[in-house]
N, CA and C of each residue as an Amber inpcrd file, in Angstrom:
protein
   438
  -9.4850000  -9.9240000 -25.6720000  -8.7950000  -9.7500000 -24.5120000
  -7.9160000  -8.7930000 -24.2820000  -7.7550000  -7.7240000 -23.8110000
  -6.5160000  -6.8090000 -23.2200000  -6.0370000  -7.5280000 -21.9690000
  -4.4580000  -7.1900000 -21.9870000  -3.5930000  -7.5090000 -20.8040000
  -3.7710000  -6.1550000 -20.0940000  -3.8700000  -6.5450000 -18.6810000
  -4.4860000  -5.4890000 -17.3130000  -2.8490000  -4.9120000 -17.2050000
  -3.5360000  -3.5780000 -16.8610000  -2.8290000  -2.2150000 -17.2020000
  -1.6430000  -2.5250000 -16.0330000  -0.5080000  -2.3910000 -16.0600000
   0.3280000  -2.3570000 -14.9740000   1.6620000  -1.4870000 -14.7780000
   1.8560000  -1.1170000 -13.1720000   2.6880000  -0.0740000 -13.2700000
   4.0480000  -0.2410000 -13.7960000   5.0890000   0.6430000 -13.4530000
   6.2860000   0.4810000 -13.7400000   7.1560000  -0.6770000 -12.7960000
   6.5770000  -0.8760000 -12.0380000   6.9190000  -1.9280000 -10.9000000
   6.1120000  -3.5410000 -11.1410000   5.4390000  -3.3960000 -12.0820000
   4.9520000  -4.7740000 -12.3260000   3.2950000  -4.8370000 -11.9350000
   3.2310000  -3.9820000 -11.1070000   1.6050000  -4.1850000 -10.2170000
   0.8880000  -3.6160000 -10.7720000  -0.6770000  -4.3490000 -11.4740000
  -2.2900000  -3.7000000 -11.4970000  -2.5730000  -3.0350000 -10.8850000
  -3.4060000  -2.4040000 -11.0760000  -4.4470000  -1.2410000 -10.4920000
  -5.2620000  -2.8120000  -9.5370000  -5.5050000  -3.6130000  -9.6030000
  -6.1090000  -4.7650000  -8.8700000  -5.1720000  -5.4600000  -8.1450000
  -4.1840000  -5.7730000  -8.4680000  -2.3960000  -6.3930000  -7.4980000
  -2.6140000  -5.0790000  -6.4030000  -2.6190000  -3.7010000  -6.4850000
  -2.5080000  -2.5550000  -5.4620000  -3.8360000  -2.5040000  -4.9050000
  -5.0610000  -2.7570000  -5.0370000  -6.2010000  -2.7500000  -4.6400000
  -6.3240000  -4.1640000  -3.3460000  -5.7650000  -5.1300000  -4.1330000
  -5.5390000  -6.1510000  -2.9770000  -4.6730000  -5.9410000  -1.7760000
  -3.6540000  -5.3700000  -2.1150000  -2.4650000  -5.2280000  -1.3890000
  -3.0050000  -4.1600000  -0.4360000  -3.6190000  -3.2190000  -0.5960000
  -4.2830000  -2.0250000  -0.0060000  -5.5190000  -2.7030000   1.2940000
  -6.5210000  -3.3920000   0.5490000  -7.7800000  -4.2570000   1.3940000
  -7.0660000  -5.0070000   1.8890000  -6.3910000  -5.9910000   2.1580000
  -5.3750000  -6.8360000   2.8220000  -4.5050000  -5.8340000   3.7990000
  -3.7460000  -4.8650000   3.3440000  -3.2190000  -4.0910000   4.7530000
  -3.8970000  -3.5230000   5.4970000  -5.4010000  -3.3290000   5.3850000
  -6.4060000  -3.1760000   6.4130000  -6.9390000  -3.6920000   7.1440000
  -6.9020000  -5.0050000   6.2960000  -7.6020000  -6.3720000   6.9980000
  -6.6810000  -6.7850000   8.2480000  -5.1830000  -6.9530000   7.6160000
  -4.2070000  -7.0460000   9.0160000  -4.1400000  -6.4060000   9.4780000
  -3.7790000  -5.5100000   9.1820000  -3.1820000  -4.2250000  10.5510000
  -4.2220000  -4.0510000  11.5650000  -5.7170000  -4.2300000  11.4450000
  -7.0060000  -4.0850000  12.1480000  -6.4770000  -5.5940000  12.9480000
  -6.4640000  -6.4430000  12.4650000  -6.4510000  -8.2030000  13.1630000
  -5.2500000  -7.8320000  13.9640000  -3.6950000  -7.2640000  13.7580000
  -2.8000000  -7.3110000  14.2380000  -2.8530000  -6.0820000  15.7950000
  -3.8910000  -4.9830000  15.6680000  -3.9080000  -4.0510000  16.3820000
  -5.3120000  -4.7280000  17.5620000  -6.0980000  -5.5550000  17.0740000
  -6.9200000  -6.3680000  17.7680000  -6.3340000  -7.3150000  18.9300000
  -5.4510000  -8.0170000  18.3990000  -4.4220000  -9.1290000  19.1160000
  -3.6460000  -7.9880000  20.1140000  -2.9360000  -7.2670000  19.7280000
  -2.2560000  -6.4120000  20.7030000  -3.0930000  -5.7120000  21.7610000
  -4.6690000  -5.0770000  21.5410000  -5.3990000  -4.7370000  22.2250000
  -6.0170000  -5.8020000  23.2820000  -5.9340000  -7.0520000  22.8180000
  -6.2790000  -8.1420000  23.9030000  -5.2810000  -9.1050000  24.5670000
  -3.9750000  -8.6010000  24.0730000  -2.6850000  -8.8270000  25.0340000
  -1.7130000  -7.8650000  25.0180000  -2.0200000  -6.4670000  25.9760000
  -1.1150000  -5.5230000  25.9950000   0.0560000  -6.0350000  26.7660000
   0.8520000  -4.8600000  26.4390000   1.8170000  -5.2320000  27.2480000
   3.0130000  -3.8760000  27.2930000   3.6440000  -3.6020000  28.3570000
   4.8140000  -2.4070000  28.0170000   5.7430000  -2.7480000  27.2970000
   6.6790000  -1.5570000  26.9680000   7.8460000  -2.0570000  26.2330000
   8.7870000  -3.1970000  27.4470000   8.5120000  -2.5890000  28.2460000
   9.6240000  -3.7160000  29.0450000   9.4380000  -4.9040000  29.4240000
   7.9870000  -5.5500000  28.5620000   7.3000000  -6.7310000  29.1380000
   7.5160000  -7.4950000  27.9970000   7.6160000  -9.0640000  28.0230000
   7.7300000  -9.4870000  26.6960000   6.5220000  -9.7880000  25.8430000
   6.7530000  -9.0280000  24.1500000   5.8000000  -8.4860000  23.8060000
   4.7740000 -10.2740000  23.0920000   3.6930000 -10.9680000  24.3080000
   3.3350000 -12.5400000  23.7680000   2.2950000 -11.8770000  22.2190000
   1.9590000 -10.7670000  21.6930000   1.1990000 -10.2390000  20.9150000
   2.4360000 -10.7850000  19.7200000   3.3080000 -10.0470000  19.7640000
   4.1680000  -9.8090000  18.5600000   4.6620000 -11.6000000  18.5000000
   4.8330000 -12.0810000  19.3460000   5.3090000 -13.7640000  19.3940000
   4.4590000 -14.0650000  18.2250000   3.0120000 -14.2310000  18.8650000
   1.7700000 -14.7360000  18.0600000   1.6110000 -14.4710000  16.8240000
   2.0240000 -13.0220000  16.3950000   1.2730000 -12.5800000  15.0450000
   2.2510000 -13.3750000  13.9770000   3.5840000 -13.3670000  14.8640000
   4.7830000 -13.5220000  13.7070000   4.4120000 -14.9760000  13.2720000
   4.1660000 -15.7810000  14.3890000   4.0750000 -17.6050000  14.3090000
   2.8520000 -18.1180000  13.5300000   1.7150000 -17.2980000  13.9090000
   0.6080000 -17.3540000  13.4590000   0.6550000 -16.9670000  11.7370000
   1.1160000 -16.0830000  11.4850000   1.8500000 -15.6230000  10.1150000
   2.8500000 -16.7280000   9.4040000   3.6400000 -17.2750000   9.8630000
   4.2600000 -17.6820000   9.3340000   3.5820000 -19.1960000   8.8520000
   3.2040000 -19.2460000   9.8100000   2.2390000 -20.8470000   9.7620000
   0.9890000 -20.5910000   8.6220000   0.3530000 -19.7430000   8.4840000
  -0.7830000 -19.1830000   7.6050000  -0.0570000 -19.2140000   6.3410000
   0.9450000 -18.0790000   6.0120000   1.7330000 -18.1610000   4.8950000
   2.0980000 -19.4830000   4.3610000   2.9620000 -20.2270000   4.8430000
   3.1940000 -21.6190000   4.3180000   2.0810000 -22.5450000   4.0260000
   0.9850000 -22.2380000   5.2440000  -0.0350000 -23.3410000   4.5740000
  -0.5430000 -22.9360000   3.3870000  -0.7170000 -21.1700000   2.8580000
  -0.9090000 -20.9050000   1.7750000  -0.5380000 -21.0850000   0.4110000
   1.0670000 -21.3160000   0.5740000   1.6380000 -21.2250000  -0.5460000
   1.6280000 -22.4470000  -0.8190000   1.9700000 -23.3910000   0.1700000
   1.8150000 -24.6560000  -0.6010000   0.3160000 -25.1230000  -0.7970000
  -0.7700000 -24.5110000  -0.6020000  -2.3560000 -25.2750000  -0.9370000
  -2.8550000 -24.4510000  -1.9290000  -2.4210000 -23.1500000  -1.7030000
  -3.5440000 -22.3120000  -3.0560000  -2.4730000 -21.4700000  -4.1500000
  -1.0750000 -21.2060000  -3.7820000  -0.5860000 -20.1540000  -4.4240000
  -0.4290000 -20.7470000  -6.0550000  -0.3900000 -21.9570000  -6.1320000
  -0.1150000 -22.4670000  -7.8540000  -1.4350000 -22.6030000  -8.4080000
  -2.7920000 -22.4800000  -7.4410000  -3.5790000 -21.9870000  -8.3250000
  -4.4450000 -20.6940000  -8.0780000  -4.1350000 -20.0450000  -7.6100000
  -4.9400000 -18.8410000  -7.3870000  -4.1250000 -17.6510000  -7.8780000
  -5.1430000 -16.4510000  -8.7370000  -4.2930000 -15.5640000  -9.6480000
  -3.0780000 -14.6730000  -8.5100000  -2.5420000 -13.8040000  -9.4020000
  -1.3970000 -12.9940000  -8.6080000  -2.4560000 -12.0040000  -7.7140000
  -3.1150000 -11.5400000  -7.9500000  -3.7980000 -10.3530000  -7.0650000
  -4.2940000 -10.9940000  -5.9390000  -4.5160000 -12.1810000  -5.8370000
  -4.9200000 -13.0360000  -4.4700000  -3.9660000 -13.2490000  -3.5060000
  -2.8290000 -13.7310000  -4.4890000  -1.7980000 -13.7830000  -3.6120000
  -0.5090000 -12.6560000  -3.1530000  -1.1070000 -12.0140000  -3.8070000
  -0.4960000 -10.4150000  -3.2750000  -1.0230000  -9.5910000  -1.7070000
  -2.7730000 -10.0900000  -2.3200000  -3.6610000  -9.8070000  -1.2170000
  -3.5890000 -10.5570000  -0.1010000  -3.3290000 -11.7750000  -0.1100000
  -3.0270000 -12.4000000   1.1530000  -1.5710000 -12.1940000   1.7740000
  -0.6830000 -12.5960000   0.8940000   0.6970000 -12.6870000   1.3180000
   1.2000000 -11.1060000   1.9990000   1.7550000 -10.5260000   0.7230000
   1.8470000  -8.8860000   1.2540000   0.9520000  -8.4090000   2.0370000
  -0.4320000  -8.3130000   1.5840000  -1.1590000  -7.6670000   2.1360000
  -1.6360000  -7.8100000   3.7620000  -2.7620000  -8.9580000   3.7450000
  -2.9720000  -9.4630000   5.0380000  -1.7560000  -9.6410000   5.7220000
  -1.1260000 -10.6490000   5.1580000  -0.0150000 -11.2720000   6.4190000
   1.3510000 -10.2590000   6.6560000   1.1510000  -9.4510000   5.3510000
   2.6360000  -8.6000000   5.5530000   1.9220000  -7.4140000   6.5880000
   1.0180000  -7.3130000   6.9840000   0.5040000  -5.9830000   7.5820000
   0.0490000  -6.7820000   8.8110000  -0.2460000  -8.0260000   9.3810000
  -0.3340000  -8.7100000  10.4240000   0.9260000  -8.8900000  11.1640000
   2.0830000  -9.6520000  10.3440000   3.1580000  -9.6840000  11.1250000
   4.2250000  -8.5200000  11.1660000   5.5390000  -8.5990000  11.7740000
   5.9690000  -7.3850000  11.8130000   7.6890000  -7.7280000  12.4360000
   8.2900000  -7.2240000  11.9040000   9.7710000  -7.3680000  12.0500000
  10.0910000  -6.1520000  13.0520000   9.5910000  -5.2660000  12.5090000
   9.6810000  -3.8200000  13.4910000   9.4540000  -4.2220000  14.7580000
   8.4070000  -4.0890000  15.0430000   7.9650000  -4.7440000  16.1380000
   8.4950000  -5.3060000  17.3130000   9.0100000  -6.6500000  16.6750000
   9.7400000  -7.6150000  16.9320000  11.1210000  -6.9850000  17.4460000
  11.7820000  -6.2650000  16.4750000  13.1860000  -5.7270000  16.8690000
  13.0070000  -4.5880000  18.0760000  11.9280000  -3.7790000  17.8230000
  12.1900000  -2.8320000  19.2290000  11.7850000  -3.5180000  20.4760000
  10.6180000  -4.6190000  20.6150000  10.4340000  -5.4200000  21.6300000
  11.7430000  -5.6530000  22.2400000  12.7910000  -5.9440000  21.4790000
  13.9000000  -7.0950000  22.1630000  14.6420000  -6.0040000  22.1990000
  14.8200000  -4.8400000  21.7370000  15.9530000  -4.2080000  22.0230000
  15.3510000  -3.4390000  23.2830000  14.1460000  -3.0320000  23.6150000
  13.2210000  -2.4300000  24.6870000  13.6030000  -3.5120000  25.8080000
  13.3530000  -4.9390000  25.9460000  13.5030000  -5.8970000  26.6940000
  14.9240000  -5.8680000  27.3490000  15.9370000  -5.6950000  26.2580000
  17.3600000  -5.5190000  26.6950000  17.7070000  -4.5080000  27.5790000
  17.3880000  -3.3350000  27.0120000  17.1390000  -1.7470000  27.6050000
  16.9650000  -1.5860000  29.1440000  15.7810000  -2.5120000  29.1540000
  15.3220000  -2.3130000  30.9000000  15.7910000  -3.8040000  31.5040000
  17.0390000  -4.1070000  30.8300000  17.7060000  -5.4360000  31.8860000
  17.4520000  -6.5380000  31.7510000  16.6670000  -6.9190000  30.9530000
  15.9080000  -8.0660000  30.6610000  16.5290000  -8.8240000  29.4050000
  17.6470000  -9.0800000  29.6810000  18.4920000  -9.5610000  28.4310000
  18.4140000 -11.3270000  28.3900000  17.6100000 -11.6330000  29.7850000
  16.8760000 -13.1720000  29.0960000  15.7470000 -13.5280000  28.5040000
  14.9480000 -12.2350000  28.6320000  13.8350000 -11.9460000  27.9410000
  14.1230000 -11.7400000  26.3030000  15.2040000 -10.7890000  26.4270000
  15.3320000 -10.4430000  24.7350000  15.9740000 -11.5380000  24.0710000
  16.8370000 -12.4770000  24.9190000  17.0810000 -13.8390000  24.1790000
  16.2430000 -14.7540000  23.7010000  15.4360000 -14.9360000  24.8710000
  13.9740000 -15.4590000  24.4650000  13.0590000 -15.3010000  23.5360000
  12.8930000 -13.9410000  23.0860000  11.9350000 -13.5390000  21.8780000
  12.8390000 -13.4720000  21.1530000  13.8290000 -13.8370000  20.4810000
  14.9470000 -14.0740000  19.3640000  14.5360000 -15.4350000  19.1740000
  14.9550000 -16.1350000  20.2750000  14.7200000 -17.7000000  20.0210000
  13.7870000 -17.9320000  19.9800000  12.7670000 -17.7190000  20.2070000
  11.1190000 -18.2160000  20.4070000  10.4090000 -18.0200000  19.0750000
  10.7740000 -16.6510000  18.5000000  10.6190000 -16.0390000  17.1700000
  11.0620000 -16.7390000  16.3950000  12.4560000 -16.9600000  15.7180000
  12.6920000 -17.7040000  15.3250000  12.7250000 -18.6770000  14.9090000
  13.0680000 -19.4970000  15.6630000  12.5070000 -20.9240000  16.0240000
  10.8770000 -21.5100000  15.9810000  10.1470000 -20.9100000  16.6220000
   8.6240000 -21.2290000  16.2310000   8.1240000 -20.7950000  14.8550000
   8.4150000 -19.3140000  14.5210000   8.2190000 -18.9340000  13.1550000
   8.4510000 -20.0490000  12.1370000  10.1170000 -20.7400000  12.4500000
  10.2670000 -21.7510000  11.4090000   9.4730000 -22.9730000  11.2430000
   9.3530000 -23.2290000  12.7020000   8.3290000 -24.5380000  12.2900000
   6.9740000 -24.4390000  12.2570000   6.6790000 -23.1700000  12.2990000
   5.2140000 -23.0740000  12.1120000   5.4010000 -22.9780000  10.3780000
   5.9920000 -22.3990000   9.8270000   6.0050000 -22.0850000   8.3240000
   6.4130000 -23.3870000   8.0210000   7.4590000 -24.3320000   8.3800000
   7.5100000 -25.8010000   7.8340000   5.9000000 -26.8510000   7.8060000
   5.5100000 -26.6030000   9.4870000   4.0050000 -27.1160000   9.3910000
   3.1930000 -26.7770000   8.5310000   3.0070000 -25.4750000   8.2110000
   1.9810000 -24.7770000   7.6210000   2.0900000 -25.2980000   5.3970000
   3.5620000 -25.5440000   5.4830000   4.2510000 -25.7790000   4.0250000
   3.2870000 -27.6570000   3.8990000   3.5130000 -28.4060000   5.1080000
   3.2970000 -29.6710000   5.1520000   1.4660000 -29.7880000   4.9770000
   1.4470000 -29.2530000   5.5800000  -0.5530000 -29.3080000   5.5930000
  -1.0040000 -28.4920000   4.6200000  -0.4080000 -27.5460000   4.2660000
  -0.7420000 -27.1780000   2.8910000  -0.7450000 -27.9730000   1.5610000
   0.2100000 -28.8380000   1.4510000   0.6470000 -29.3900000   0.5580000
  -0.2210000 -30.7240000   0.5350000  -0.7060000 -31.4520000   1.8110000
  -1.5450000 -32.7060000   1.9190000  -2.9440000 -32.0790000   1.9220000
  -3.0470000 -30.7480000   1.6640000  -4.5840000 -30.3820000   1.5030000
  -4.5970000 -29.9380000   0.1020000  -3.8300000 -29.4840000  -0.6310000
  -3.2370000 -29.5110000  -2.2550000  -4.3730000 -30.5390000  -3.0120000
  -4.6790000 -30.2140000  -3.6850000  -5.4280000 -31.2210000  -4.8960000
  -4.0790000 -31.6990000  -5.3900000  -4.0370000 -33.5760000  -5.1360000
  -2.6120000 -34.2910000  -5.5540000  -1.9670000 -34.4520000  -4.1350000
  -2.5920000 -33.8100000  -3.5510000  -1.4090000 -33.8290000  -2.0530000
   0.1690000 -34.0320000  -2.5260000   0.6670000 -33.5250000  -3.3710000
   2.1070000 -33.2700000  -3.6350000   2.8140000 -31.9450000  -3.0120000
   3.5330000 -31.8750000  -2.5060000   4.1100000 -30.5500000  -2.2580000
   4.8310000 -29.9110000  -3.2370000   4.4060000 -28.5710000  -3.5130000
   4.7320000 -28.0940000  -4.6050000   5.4270000 -26.6990000  -4.0320000
   6.7550000 -26.1260000  -4.3770000   7.4150000 -25.0060000  -3.9970000
   7.3890000 -23.9150000  -4.8450000   6.7350000 -22.5110000  -4.4310000
   6.6330000 -21.3970000  -5.5990000   7.0800000 -20.4730000  -4.7320000
   7.7380000 -19.5000000  -5.7670000   8.2880000 -18.2410000  -5.0150000
   7.2450000 -17.3200000  -4.2590000   7.6180000 -16.6370000  -3.2770000
   6.4320000 -16.1160000  -2.4660000   7.2530000 -14.8380000  -2.8250000
   5.5900000 -14.0360000  -3.0740000   6.1100000 -12.3140000  -3.4260000
   5.9010000 -11.8340000  -2.1240000   6.8090000 -10.8470000  -1.6360000
   6.4010000 -10.0900000  -0.7460000   6.4450000  -8.5050000  -0.5590000
């Protein structure tokens, strides 16, 4: 058996395809949620908060439950592919600046606190649940590919 072809960055064509397909999927899900929960730049972006909190939970769940047992192309397809395109720091940053510029400093601060606080709580809950769902039920931390 021959080793998979890898680019200079260390990604095989299968890895790149997994990220590409995952990216299309995650972006589509993100747009659908934005359409379901529309907002103006001057309004609190509930859709951005939800995608980031849900993404943190799902990534924590996957890291604890699946990462040790699935091939690298699955990890990059799910992590950087689907969840990387579903969640977004740039939209959060723009939303916070727009709220502050519109004079809603409390909304901007609330967005920061909720996004970071709920995101970390969601990631922790995902890791705990994922470790319980994993065979053996023991937590194992592995590096997350970004």
